[in-house]
Tab-separated table of C-alpha atoms in Angstrom:
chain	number	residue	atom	x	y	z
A	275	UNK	CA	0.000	0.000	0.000
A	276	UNK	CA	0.856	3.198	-0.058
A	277	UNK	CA	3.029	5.332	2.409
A	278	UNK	CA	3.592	8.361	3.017
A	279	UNK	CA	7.035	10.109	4.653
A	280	UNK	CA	6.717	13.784	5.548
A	281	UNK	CA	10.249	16.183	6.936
A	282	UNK	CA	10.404	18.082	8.950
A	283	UNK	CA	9.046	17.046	12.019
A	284	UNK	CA	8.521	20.257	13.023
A	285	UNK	CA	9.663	23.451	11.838
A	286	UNK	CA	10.316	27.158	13.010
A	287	UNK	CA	11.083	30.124	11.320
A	288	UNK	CA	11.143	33.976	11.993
A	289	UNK	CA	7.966	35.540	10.946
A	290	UNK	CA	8.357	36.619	7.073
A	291	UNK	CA	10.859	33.947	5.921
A	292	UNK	CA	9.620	30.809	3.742
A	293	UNK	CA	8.851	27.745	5.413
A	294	UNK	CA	9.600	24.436	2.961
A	295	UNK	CA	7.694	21.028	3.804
A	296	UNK	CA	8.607	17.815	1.851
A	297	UNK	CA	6.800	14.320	1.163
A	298	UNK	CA	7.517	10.985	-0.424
A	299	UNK	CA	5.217	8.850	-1.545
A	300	UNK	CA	5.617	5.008	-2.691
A	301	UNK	CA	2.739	4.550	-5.621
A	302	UNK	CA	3.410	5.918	-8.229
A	303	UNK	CA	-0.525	5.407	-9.255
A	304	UNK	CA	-1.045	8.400	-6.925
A	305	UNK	CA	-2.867	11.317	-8.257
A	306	UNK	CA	-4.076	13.418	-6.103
A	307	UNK	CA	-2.098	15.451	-3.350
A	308	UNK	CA	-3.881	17.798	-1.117
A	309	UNK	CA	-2.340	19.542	2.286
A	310	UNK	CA	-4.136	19.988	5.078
A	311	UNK	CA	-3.344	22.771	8.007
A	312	UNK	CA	-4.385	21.513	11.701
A	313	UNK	CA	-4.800	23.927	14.788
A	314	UNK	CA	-4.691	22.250	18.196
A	315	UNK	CA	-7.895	20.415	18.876
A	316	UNK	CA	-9.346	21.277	15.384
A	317	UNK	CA	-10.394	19.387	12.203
A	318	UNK	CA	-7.917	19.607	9.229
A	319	UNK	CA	-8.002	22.118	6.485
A	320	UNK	CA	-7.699	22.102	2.781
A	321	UNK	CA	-4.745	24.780	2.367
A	322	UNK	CA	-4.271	23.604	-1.531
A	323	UNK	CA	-3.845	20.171	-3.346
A	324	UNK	CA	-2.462	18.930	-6.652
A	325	UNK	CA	-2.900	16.378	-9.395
A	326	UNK	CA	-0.632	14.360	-10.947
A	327	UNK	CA	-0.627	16.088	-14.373
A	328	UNK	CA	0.490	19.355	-12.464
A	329	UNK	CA	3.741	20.372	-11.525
A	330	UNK	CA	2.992	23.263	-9.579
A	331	UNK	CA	0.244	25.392	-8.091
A	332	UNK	CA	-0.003	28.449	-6.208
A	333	UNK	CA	-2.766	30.923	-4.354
A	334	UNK	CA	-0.945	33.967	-2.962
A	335	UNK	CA	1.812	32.595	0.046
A	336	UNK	CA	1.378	28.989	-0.557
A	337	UNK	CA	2.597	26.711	-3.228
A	338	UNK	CA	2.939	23.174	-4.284
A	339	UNK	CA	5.212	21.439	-6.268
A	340	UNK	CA	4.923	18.056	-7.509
A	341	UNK	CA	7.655	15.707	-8.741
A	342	UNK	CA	6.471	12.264	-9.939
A	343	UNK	CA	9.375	10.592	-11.452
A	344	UNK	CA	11.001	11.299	-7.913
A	345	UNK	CA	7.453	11.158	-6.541
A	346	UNK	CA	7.804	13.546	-3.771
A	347	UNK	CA	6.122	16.749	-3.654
A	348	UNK	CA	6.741	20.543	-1.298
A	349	UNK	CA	4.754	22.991	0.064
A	350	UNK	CA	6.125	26.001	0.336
A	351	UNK	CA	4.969	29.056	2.777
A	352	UNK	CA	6.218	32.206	1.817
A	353	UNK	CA	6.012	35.536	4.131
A	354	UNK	CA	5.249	33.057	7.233
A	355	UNK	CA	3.026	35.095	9.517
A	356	UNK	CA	2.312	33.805	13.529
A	357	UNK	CA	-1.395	32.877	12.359
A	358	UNK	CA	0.518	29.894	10.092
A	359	UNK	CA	1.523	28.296	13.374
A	360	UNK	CA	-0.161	24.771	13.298
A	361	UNK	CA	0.741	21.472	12.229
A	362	UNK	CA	0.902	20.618	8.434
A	363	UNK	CA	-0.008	17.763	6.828
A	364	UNK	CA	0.173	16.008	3.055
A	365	UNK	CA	-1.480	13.162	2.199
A	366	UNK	CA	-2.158	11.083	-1.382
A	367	UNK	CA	-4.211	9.514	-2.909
A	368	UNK	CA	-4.690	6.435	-5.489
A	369	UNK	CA	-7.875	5.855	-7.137
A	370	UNK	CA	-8.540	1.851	-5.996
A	371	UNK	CA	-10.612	-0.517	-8.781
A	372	UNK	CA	-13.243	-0.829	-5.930
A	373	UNK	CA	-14.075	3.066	-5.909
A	374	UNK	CA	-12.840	3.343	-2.541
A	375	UNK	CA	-10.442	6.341	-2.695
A	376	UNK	CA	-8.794	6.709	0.524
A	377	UNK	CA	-6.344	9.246	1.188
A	378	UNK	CA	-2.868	8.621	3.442
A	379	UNK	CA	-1.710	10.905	5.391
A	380	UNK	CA	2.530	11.879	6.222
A	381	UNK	CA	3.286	12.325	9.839
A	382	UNK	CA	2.508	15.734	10.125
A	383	UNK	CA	5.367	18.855	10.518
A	384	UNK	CA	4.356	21.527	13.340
A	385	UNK	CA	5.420	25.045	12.111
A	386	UNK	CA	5.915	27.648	14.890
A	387	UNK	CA	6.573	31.656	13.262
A	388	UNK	CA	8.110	33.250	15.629
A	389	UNK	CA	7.078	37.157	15.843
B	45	UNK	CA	-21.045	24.770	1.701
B	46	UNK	CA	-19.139	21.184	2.188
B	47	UNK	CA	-19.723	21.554	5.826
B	48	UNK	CA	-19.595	18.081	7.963
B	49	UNK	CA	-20.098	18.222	11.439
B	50	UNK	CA	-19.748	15.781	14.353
B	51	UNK	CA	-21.544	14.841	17.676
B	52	UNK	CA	-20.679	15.089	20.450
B	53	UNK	CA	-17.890	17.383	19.714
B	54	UNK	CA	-16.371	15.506	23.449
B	55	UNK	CA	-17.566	12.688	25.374
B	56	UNK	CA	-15.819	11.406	28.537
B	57	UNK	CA	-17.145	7.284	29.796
B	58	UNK	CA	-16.610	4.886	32.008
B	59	UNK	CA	-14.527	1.594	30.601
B	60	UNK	CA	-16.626	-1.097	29.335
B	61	UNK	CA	-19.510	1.110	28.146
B	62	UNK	CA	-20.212	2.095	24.613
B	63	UNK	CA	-20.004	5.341	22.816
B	64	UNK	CA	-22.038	6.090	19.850
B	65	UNK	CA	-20.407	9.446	17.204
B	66	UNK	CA	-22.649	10.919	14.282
B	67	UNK	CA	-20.920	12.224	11.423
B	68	UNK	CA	-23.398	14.484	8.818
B	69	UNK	CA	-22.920	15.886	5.772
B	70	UNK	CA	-25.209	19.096	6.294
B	71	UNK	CA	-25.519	20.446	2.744
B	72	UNK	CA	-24.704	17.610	0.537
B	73	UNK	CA	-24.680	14.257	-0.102
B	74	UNK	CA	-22.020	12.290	1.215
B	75	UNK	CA	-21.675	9.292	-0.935
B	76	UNK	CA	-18.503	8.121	0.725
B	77	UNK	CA	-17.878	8.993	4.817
B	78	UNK	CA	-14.400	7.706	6.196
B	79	UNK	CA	-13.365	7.487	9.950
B	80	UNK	CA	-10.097	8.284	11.282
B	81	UNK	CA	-8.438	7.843	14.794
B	82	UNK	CA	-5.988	10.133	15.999
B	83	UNK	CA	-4.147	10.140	18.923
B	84	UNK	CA	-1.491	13.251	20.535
B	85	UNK	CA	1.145	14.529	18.597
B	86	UNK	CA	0.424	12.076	15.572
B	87	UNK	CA	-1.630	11.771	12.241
B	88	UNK	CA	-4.277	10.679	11.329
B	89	UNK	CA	-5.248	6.967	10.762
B	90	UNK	CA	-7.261	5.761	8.599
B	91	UNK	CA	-9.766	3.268	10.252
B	92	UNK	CA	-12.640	2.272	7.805
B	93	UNK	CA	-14.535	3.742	5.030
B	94	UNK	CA	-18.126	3.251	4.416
B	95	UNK	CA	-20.438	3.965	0.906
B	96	UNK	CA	-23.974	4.211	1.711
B	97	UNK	CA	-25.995	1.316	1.966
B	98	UNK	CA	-22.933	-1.000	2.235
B	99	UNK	CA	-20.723	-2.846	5.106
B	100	UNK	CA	-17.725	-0.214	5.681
B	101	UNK	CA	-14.365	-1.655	4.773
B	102	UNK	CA	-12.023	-1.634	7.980
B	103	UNK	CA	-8.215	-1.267	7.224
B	104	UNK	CA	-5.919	-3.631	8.676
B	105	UNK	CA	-5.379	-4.187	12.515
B	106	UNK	CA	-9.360	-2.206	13.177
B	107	UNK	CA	-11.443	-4.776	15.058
B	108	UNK	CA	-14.617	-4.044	13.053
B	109	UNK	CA	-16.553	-5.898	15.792
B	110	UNK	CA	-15.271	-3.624	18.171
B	111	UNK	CA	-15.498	-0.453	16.220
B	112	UNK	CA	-19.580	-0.767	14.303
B	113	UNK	CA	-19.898	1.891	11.258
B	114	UNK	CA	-23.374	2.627	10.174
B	115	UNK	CA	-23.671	4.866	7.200
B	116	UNK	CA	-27.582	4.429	6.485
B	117	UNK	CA	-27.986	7.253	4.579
B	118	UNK	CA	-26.528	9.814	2.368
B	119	UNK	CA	-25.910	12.690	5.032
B	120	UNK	CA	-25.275	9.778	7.980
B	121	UNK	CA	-22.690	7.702	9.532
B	122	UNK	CA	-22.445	6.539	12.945
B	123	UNK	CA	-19.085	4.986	14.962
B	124	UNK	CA	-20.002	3.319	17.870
B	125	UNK	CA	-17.061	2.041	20.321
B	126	UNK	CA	-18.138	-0.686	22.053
B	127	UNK	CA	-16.701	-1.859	25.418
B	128	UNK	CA	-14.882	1.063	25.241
B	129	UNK	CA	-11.503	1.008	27.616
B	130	UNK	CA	-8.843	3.438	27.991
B	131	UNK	CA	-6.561	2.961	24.753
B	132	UNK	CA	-9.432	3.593	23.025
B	133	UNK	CA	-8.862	7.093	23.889
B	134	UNK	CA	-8.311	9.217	21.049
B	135	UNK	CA	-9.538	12.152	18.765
B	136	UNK	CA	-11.940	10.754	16.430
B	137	UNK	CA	-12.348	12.502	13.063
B	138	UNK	CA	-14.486	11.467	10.664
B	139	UNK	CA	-14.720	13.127	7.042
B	140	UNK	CA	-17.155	13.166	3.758
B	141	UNK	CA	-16.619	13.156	-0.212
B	142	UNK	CA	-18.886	13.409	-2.449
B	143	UNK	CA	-19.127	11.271	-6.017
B	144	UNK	CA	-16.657	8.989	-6.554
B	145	UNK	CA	-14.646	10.763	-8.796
B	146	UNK	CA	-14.665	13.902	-6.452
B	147	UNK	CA	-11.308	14.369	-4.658
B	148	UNK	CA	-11.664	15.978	-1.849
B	149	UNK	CA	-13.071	15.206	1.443
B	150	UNK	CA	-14.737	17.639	3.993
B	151	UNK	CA	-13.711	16.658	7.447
B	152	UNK	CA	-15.808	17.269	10.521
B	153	UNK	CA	-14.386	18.758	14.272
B	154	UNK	CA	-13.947	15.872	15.909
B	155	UNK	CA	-15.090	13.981	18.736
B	156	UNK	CA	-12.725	13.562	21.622
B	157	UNK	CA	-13.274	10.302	23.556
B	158	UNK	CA	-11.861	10.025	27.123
B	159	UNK	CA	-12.106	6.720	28.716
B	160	UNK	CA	-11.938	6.163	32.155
């Protein structure tokens, strides 16, 4: 089945630099590639996700980038404010014969922007 | 809209009793509901995933006898933790897609369980 790595474990940067987090993946049927942001004691959040016959996709500070033959992909946070203090996930996806889709999720990276 | 919520949002029990979550889909259809388990500091696990209608399919190492999934109808799905005991103690998420060839899932808040 598929796994998924994710590095850092966690992750702190002065407010206003870029923040970089990175994920392998093992199936290389995988399509789909969504990250999810995760305050304490909350559900996650959609932040942005990819397909497979992306490379890249931005909205405003955050990007991904998508690398299949190396099948790992980034998300990158530019202009890190305190308010992106959680912990980030990425997760994929393969589409199964049965219909059942089911995501897998990395091991999560906890970002602390320091003021 | 896309919104999925959960209830109770926290439930604290004795061991041995049995806990029942609801997970609906308020403004759609939720064709496909999954349930995940996550405990402190760590991601989120994947423990079954139910269509409509049908048995859920439990991933490896989740006692489906232990952990019943009811999704009975298209804005419905219900977890119930029976004989609940204290490493069944966890944050219990449970999340919604629509259409199988829709990507993305909704998740709802969360229910945390605390077993005494």
């Amino acid at each position: 089945g598929e796994n998924v790595e994710q590095h850092p474990s966690t992750l702190s940067v002065q407010e206003g630099d870029s923040a970089v987090i990175k994920c392998t993946y093992s199936d290389s049927a995988s399509n789909y590639f969504p990250w999810y942001k995760q305050e304490l004691g909350k559900r996650p959040q959609l932040i942005i996700d990819i397909r497979s016959n992306v490379g890249e996709k931005k909205d405003q500070r955050i990007a991904v980038t998508l690398n299949k033959t190396a099948k790992h992909f980034s998300l990158h946070i530019t202009e890190t404010q305190p308010e992106d203090s959680a912990v980030y996930f990425c997760a994929a996806k393969r589409a199964q014969n049965t219909g059942f889709q089911k995501l897998v999720f990395g091991t999560g990276t906890r970002l602390l922007v320091s003021p | 809209g896309a919104v999925v919520s959960q209830h109770p949002s926290r439930v604290i029990c004795k061991s041995g009793t049995s806990v029942k979550i609801e997970c609906r889909s308020l403004d759609f259809q939720a064709t496909t509901m999954f349930w995940y388990r996550q405990f402190p500091k760590q991601s989120l696990m994947l423990m079954a995933t139910s269509n409509e209608g049908s048995k859920a399919t439990y991933e490896q190492g989740v006692e489906k006898d232990k952990f019943l999934i009811n999704h009975a109808s298209l804005t419905l799905s219900t977890l119930t933790v029976t004989s609940a005991h204290p490493e069944d103690s966890s944050f219990y998420i449970c999340s919604a897609r629509y259409g199988a060839s829709n990507n993305e899932q909704f998740f709802g808040p969360g229910t945390r369980l605390t077993v005494l």
